Tab-separated table of C-alpha atoms in Angstrom:
chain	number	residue	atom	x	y	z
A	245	UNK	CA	-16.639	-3.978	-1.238
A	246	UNK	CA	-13.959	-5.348	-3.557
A	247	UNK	CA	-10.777	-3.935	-5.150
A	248	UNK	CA	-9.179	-3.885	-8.563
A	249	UNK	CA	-8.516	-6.951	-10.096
A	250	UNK	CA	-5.407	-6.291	-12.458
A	251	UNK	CA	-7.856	-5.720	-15.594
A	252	UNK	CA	-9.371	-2.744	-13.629
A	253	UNK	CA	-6.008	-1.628	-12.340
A	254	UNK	CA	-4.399	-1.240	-15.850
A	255	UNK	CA	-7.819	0.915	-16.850
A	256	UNK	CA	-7.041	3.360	-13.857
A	257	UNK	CA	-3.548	3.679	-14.869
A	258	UNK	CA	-4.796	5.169	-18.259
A	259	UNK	CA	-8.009	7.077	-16.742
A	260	UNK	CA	-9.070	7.623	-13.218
A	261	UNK	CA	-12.280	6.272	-12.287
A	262	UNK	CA	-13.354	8.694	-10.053
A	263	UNK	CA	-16.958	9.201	-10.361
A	264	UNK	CA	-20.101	8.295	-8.513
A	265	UNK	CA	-19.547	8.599	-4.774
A	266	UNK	CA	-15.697	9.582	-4.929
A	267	UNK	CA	-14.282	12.259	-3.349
A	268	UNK	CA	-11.264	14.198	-4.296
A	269	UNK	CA	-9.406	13.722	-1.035
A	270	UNK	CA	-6.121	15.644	-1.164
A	271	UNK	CA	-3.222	16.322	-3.728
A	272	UNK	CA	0.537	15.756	-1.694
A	273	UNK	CA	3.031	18.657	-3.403
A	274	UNK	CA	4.406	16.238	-5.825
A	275	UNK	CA	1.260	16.157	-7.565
A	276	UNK	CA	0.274	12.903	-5.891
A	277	UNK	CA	-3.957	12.924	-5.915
A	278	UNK	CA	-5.673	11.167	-3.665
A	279	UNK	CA	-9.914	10.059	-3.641
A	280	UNK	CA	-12.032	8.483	-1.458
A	281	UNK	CA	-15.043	6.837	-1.163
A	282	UNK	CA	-16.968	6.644	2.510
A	283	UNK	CA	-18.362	3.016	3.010
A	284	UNK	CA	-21.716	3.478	5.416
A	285	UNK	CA	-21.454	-0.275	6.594
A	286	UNK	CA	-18.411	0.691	8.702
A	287	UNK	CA	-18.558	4.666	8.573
A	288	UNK	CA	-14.528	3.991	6.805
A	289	UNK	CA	-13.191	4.968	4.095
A	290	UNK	CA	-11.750	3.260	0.963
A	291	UNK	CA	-9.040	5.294	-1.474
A	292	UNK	CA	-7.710	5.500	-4.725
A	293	UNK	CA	-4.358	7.435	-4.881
A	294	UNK	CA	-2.731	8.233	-8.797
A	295	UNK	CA	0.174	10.273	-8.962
A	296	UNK	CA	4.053	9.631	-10.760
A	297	UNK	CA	7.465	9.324	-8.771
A	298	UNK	CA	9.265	11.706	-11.237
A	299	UNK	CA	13.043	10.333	-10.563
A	300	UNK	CA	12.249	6.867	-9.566
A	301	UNK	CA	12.721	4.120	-12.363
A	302	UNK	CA	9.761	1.890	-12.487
A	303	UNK	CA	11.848	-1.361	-12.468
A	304	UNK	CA	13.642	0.538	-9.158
A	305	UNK	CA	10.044	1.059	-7.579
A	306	UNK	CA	8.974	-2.342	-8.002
A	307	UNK	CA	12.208	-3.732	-6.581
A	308	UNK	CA	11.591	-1.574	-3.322
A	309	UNK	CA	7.698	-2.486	-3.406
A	310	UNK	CA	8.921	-5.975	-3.186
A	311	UNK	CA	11.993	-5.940	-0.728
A	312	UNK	CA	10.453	-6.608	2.730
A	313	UNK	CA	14.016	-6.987	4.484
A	314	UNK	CA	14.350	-3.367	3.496
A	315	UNK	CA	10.905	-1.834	4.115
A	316	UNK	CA	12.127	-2.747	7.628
A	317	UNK	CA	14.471	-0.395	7.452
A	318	UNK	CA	12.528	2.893	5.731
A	319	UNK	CA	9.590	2.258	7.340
A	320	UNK	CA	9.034	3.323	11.144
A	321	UNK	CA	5.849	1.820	11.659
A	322	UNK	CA	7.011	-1.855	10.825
A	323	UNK	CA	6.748	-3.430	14.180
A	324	UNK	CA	8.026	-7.256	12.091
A	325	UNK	CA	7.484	-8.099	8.530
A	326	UNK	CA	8.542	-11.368	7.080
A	327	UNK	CA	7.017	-14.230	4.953
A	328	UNK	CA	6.057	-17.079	6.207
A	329	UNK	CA	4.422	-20.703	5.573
A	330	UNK	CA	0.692	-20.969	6.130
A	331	UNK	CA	-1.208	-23.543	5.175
A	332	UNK	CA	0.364	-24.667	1.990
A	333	UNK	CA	0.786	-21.263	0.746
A	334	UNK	CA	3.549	-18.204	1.246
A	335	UNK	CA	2.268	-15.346	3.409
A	336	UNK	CA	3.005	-12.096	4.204
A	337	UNK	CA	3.208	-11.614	8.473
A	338	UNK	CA	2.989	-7.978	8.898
A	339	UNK	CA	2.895	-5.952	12.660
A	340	UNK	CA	2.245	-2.211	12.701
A	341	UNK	CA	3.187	-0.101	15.846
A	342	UNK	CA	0.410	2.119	17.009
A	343	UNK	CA	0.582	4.510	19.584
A	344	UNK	CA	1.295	3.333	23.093
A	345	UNK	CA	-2.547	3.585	23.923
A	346	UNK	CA	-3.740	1.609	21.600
A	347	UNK	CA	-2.765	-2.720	20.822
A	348	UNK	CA	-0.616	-2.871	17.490
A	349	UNK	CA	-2.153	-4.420	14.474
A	350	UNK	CA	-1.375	-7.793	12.341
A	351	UNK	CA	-2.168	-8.552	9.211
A	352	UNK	CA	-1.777	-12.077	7.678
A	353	UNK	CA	-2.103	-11.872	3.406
A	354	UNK	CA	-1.063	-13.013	0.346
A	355	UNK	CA	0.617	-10.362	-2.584
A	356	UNK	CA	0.194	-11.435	-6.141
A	357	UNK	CA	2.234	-10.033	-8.833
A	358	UNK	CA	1.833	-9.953	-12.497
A	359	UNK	CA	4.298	-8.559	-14.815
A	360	UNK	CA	2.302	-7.779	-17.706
A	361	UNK	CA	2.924	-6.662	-21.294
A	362	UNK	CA	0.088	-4.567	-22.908
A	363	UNK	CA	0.719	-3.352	-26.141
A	364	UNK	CA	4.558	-2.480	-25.659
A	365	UNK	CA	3.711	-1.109	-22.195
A	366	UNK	CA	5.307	-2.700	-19.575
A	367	UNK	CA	3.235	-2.906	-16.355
A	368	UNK	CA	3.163	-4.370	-12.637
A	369	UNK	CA	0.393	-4.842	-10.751
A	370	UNK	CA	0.274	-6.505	-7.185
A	371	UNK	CA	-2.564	-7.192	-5.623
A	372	UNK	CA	-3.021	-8.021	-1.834
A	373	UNK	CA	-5.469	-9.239	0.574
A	374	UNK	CA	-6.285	-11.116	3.721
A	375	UNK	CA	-6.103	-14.593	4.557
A	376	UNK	CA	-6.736	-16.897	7.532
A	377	UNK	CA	-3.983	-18.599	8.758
A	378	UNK	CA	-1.231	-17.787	12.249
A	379	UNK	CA	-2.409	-17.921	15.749
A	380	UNK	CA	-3.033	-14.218	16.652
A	381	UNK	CA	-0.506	-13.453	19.017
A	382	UNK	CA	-1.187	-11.454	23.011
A	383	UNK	CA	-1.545	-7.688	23.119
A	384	UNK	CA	-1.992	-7.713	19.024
A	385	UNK	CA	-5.083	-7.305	17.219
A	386	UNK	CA	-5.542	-9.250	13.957
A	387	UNK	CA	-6.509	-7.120	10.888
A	388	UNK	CA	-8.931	-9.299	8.736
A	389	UNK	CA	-10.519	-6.828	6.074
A	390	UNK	CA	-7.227	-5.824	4.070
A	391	UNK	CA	-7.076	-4.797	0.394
A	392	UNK	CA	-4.474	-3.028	-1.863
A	393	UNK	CA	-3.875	-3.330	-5.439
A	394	UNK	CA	-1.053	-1.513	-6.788
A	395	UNK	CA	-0.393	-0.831	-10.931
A	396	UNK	CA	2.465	0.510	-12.204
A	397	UNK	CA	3.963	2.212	-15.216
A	398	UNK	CA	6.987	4.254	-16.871
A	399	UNK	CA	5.752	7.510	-17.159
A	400	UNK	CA	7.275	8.060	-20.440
A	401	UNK	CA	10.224	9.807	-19.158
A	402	UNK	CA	12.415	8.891	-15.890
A	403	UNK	CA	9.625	8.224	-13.305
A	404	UNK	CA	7.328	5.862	-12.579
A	405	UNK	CA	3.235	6.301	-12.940
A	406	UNK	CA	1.373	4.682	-9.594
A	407	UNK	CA	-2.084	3.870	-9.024
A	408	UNK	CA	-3.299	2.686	-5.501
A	409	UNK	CA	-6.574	0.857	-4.487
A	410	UNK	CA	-6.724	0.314	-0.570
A	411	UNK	CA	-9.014	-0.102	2.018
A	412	UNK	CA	-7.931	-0.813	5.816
A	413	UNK	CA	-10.415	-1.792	9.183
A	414	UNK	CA	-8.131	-1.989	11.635
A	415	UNK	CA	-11.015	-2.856	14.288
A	416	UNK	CA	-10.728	-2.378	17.758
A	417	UNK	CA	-12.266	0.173	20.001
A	418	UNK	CA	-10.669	2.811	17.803
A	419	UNK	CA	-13.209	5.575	17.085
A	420	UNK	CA	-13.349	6.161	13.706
A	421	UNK	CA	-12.699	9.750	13.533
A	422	UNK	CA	-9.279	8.651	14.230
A	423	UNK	CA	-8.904	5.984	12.096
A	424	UNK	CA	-10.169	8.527	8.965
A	425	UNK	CA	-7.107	10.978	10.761
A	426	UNK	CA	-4.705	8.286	10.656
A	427	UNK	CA	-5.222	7.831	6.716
A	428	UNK	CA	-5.208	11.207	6.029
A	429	UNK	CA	-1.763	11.846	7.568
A	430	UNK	CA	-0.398	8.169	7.049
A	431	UNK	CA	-0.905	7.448	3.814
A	432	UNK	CA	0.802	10.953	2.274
A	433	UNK	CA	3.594	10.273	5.063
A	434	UNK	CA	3.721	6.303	3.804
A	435	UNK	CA	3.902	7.535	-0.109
A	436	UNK	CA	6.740	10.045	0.493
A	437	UNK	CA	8.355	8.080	3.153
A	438	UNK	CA	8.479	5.217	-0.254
A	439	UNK	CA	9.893	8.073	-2.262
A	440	UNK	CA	12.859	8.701	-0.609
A	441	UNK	CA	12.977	4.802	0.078
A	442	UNK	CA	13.690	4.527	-3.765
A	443	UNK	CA	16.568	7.043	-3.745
A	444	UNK	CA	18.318	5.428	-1.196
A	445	UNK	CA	17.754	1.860	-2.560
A	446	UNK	CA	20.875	1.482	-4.717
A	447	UNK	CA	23.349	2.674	-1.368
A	448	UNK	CA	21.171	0.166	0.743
A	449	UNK	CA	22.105	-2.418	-1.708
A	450	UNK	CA	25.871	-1.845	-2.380
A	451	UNK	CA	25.729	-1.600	2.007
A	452	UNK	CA	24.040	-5.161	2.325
A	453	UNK	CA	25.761	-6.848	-0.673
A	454	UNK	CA	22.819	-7.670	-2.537
């Protein structure tokens, strides 16, 4: 199983590919769609989510997609977050709180952007996956199969158009009814959480001087 590469990611943009095996998933109330495609190898499932941030400047989305200091502070589930050297090359170290039951995950990878210009239309596309690298540290569980791509567009107006590609194992003994209920409730709660992450990006940096 393999993502977009940015090619593929500027296609969705125009025209959801959602045939075959998708699924039409869920739709959040801002019109926010979401699909998904179940992977028998490891009974998970993959998603593509489209959808437009209707007061959020594309330039000011990609400025909060890239700001990891504050992600820390929007996002509740950010146990640490921080780049790093690893072998030669700058990584991402990311930590996600889970419940008290269960070990928190870690993910090690690398985020690519391109700023691309395609015909007048200006376009970013990230894409970001798992590599080896950073001793796995006690209690945490190392997430090694890790893919997102993310494309993104003016919506002709104020907003900004989105298209997501992402697939997640977390591993572990979680059973994977759970790990399907996780996505379904933390992915619409990550995409609005991002939302209102955007508004509140231009007090955040007046407050921290950037």
């Amino acid at each position: 199983m393999a993502l977009c590469c940015p090619e593929a990611a500027l296609r969705e943009l125009q025209e959801p590919e959602v045939g075959g095996d998708w699924q039409f998933f869920l739709e959040i109330s801002d019109g926010i769609r979401i699909y998904r495609l179940f992977l028998q190898e490891s009974c998970l499932y993959e998603y593509k989510i489209y959808g437009t941030f209707p007061d959020c400047d594309p330039e000011l989305f990609v400025d909060v997609y890239m700001d990891l200091k504050y992600r820390k502070q929007w996002d509740s589930y950010v146990k640490e977050l921080c780049e790093q050297e690893c072998n030669g090359q700058k990584v991402i170290y990311w930590q996600v709180k889970y419940p008290f039951f269960l070990a928190n995950r870690d993910y090690v990878f690398i985020r690519e952007r391109h700023d691309l210009d395609v015909d007048g239309r200006k376009i970013w596309v990230f894409v970001s996956k798992c590599v080896p690298g950073l001793s796995v540290k006690s209690g945490v569980i190392r997430v090694e199969d890790y893919h997102q791509t993310v494309a993104v567009e003016s919506d002709g107006k104020q907003g900004t158009k989105v298209f997501m590609h992402y697939f997640d194992n977390p591993g572990g003994m979680i059973p994977t009814f759970l790990v399907n209920w996780a996505a379904k409730t933390g992915v619409p709660s990550f995409l609005k959480d991002m939302h209102k992450a955007c508004a509140n990006y231009p007090e955040y940096c007046r407050n921290s001087g950037k």
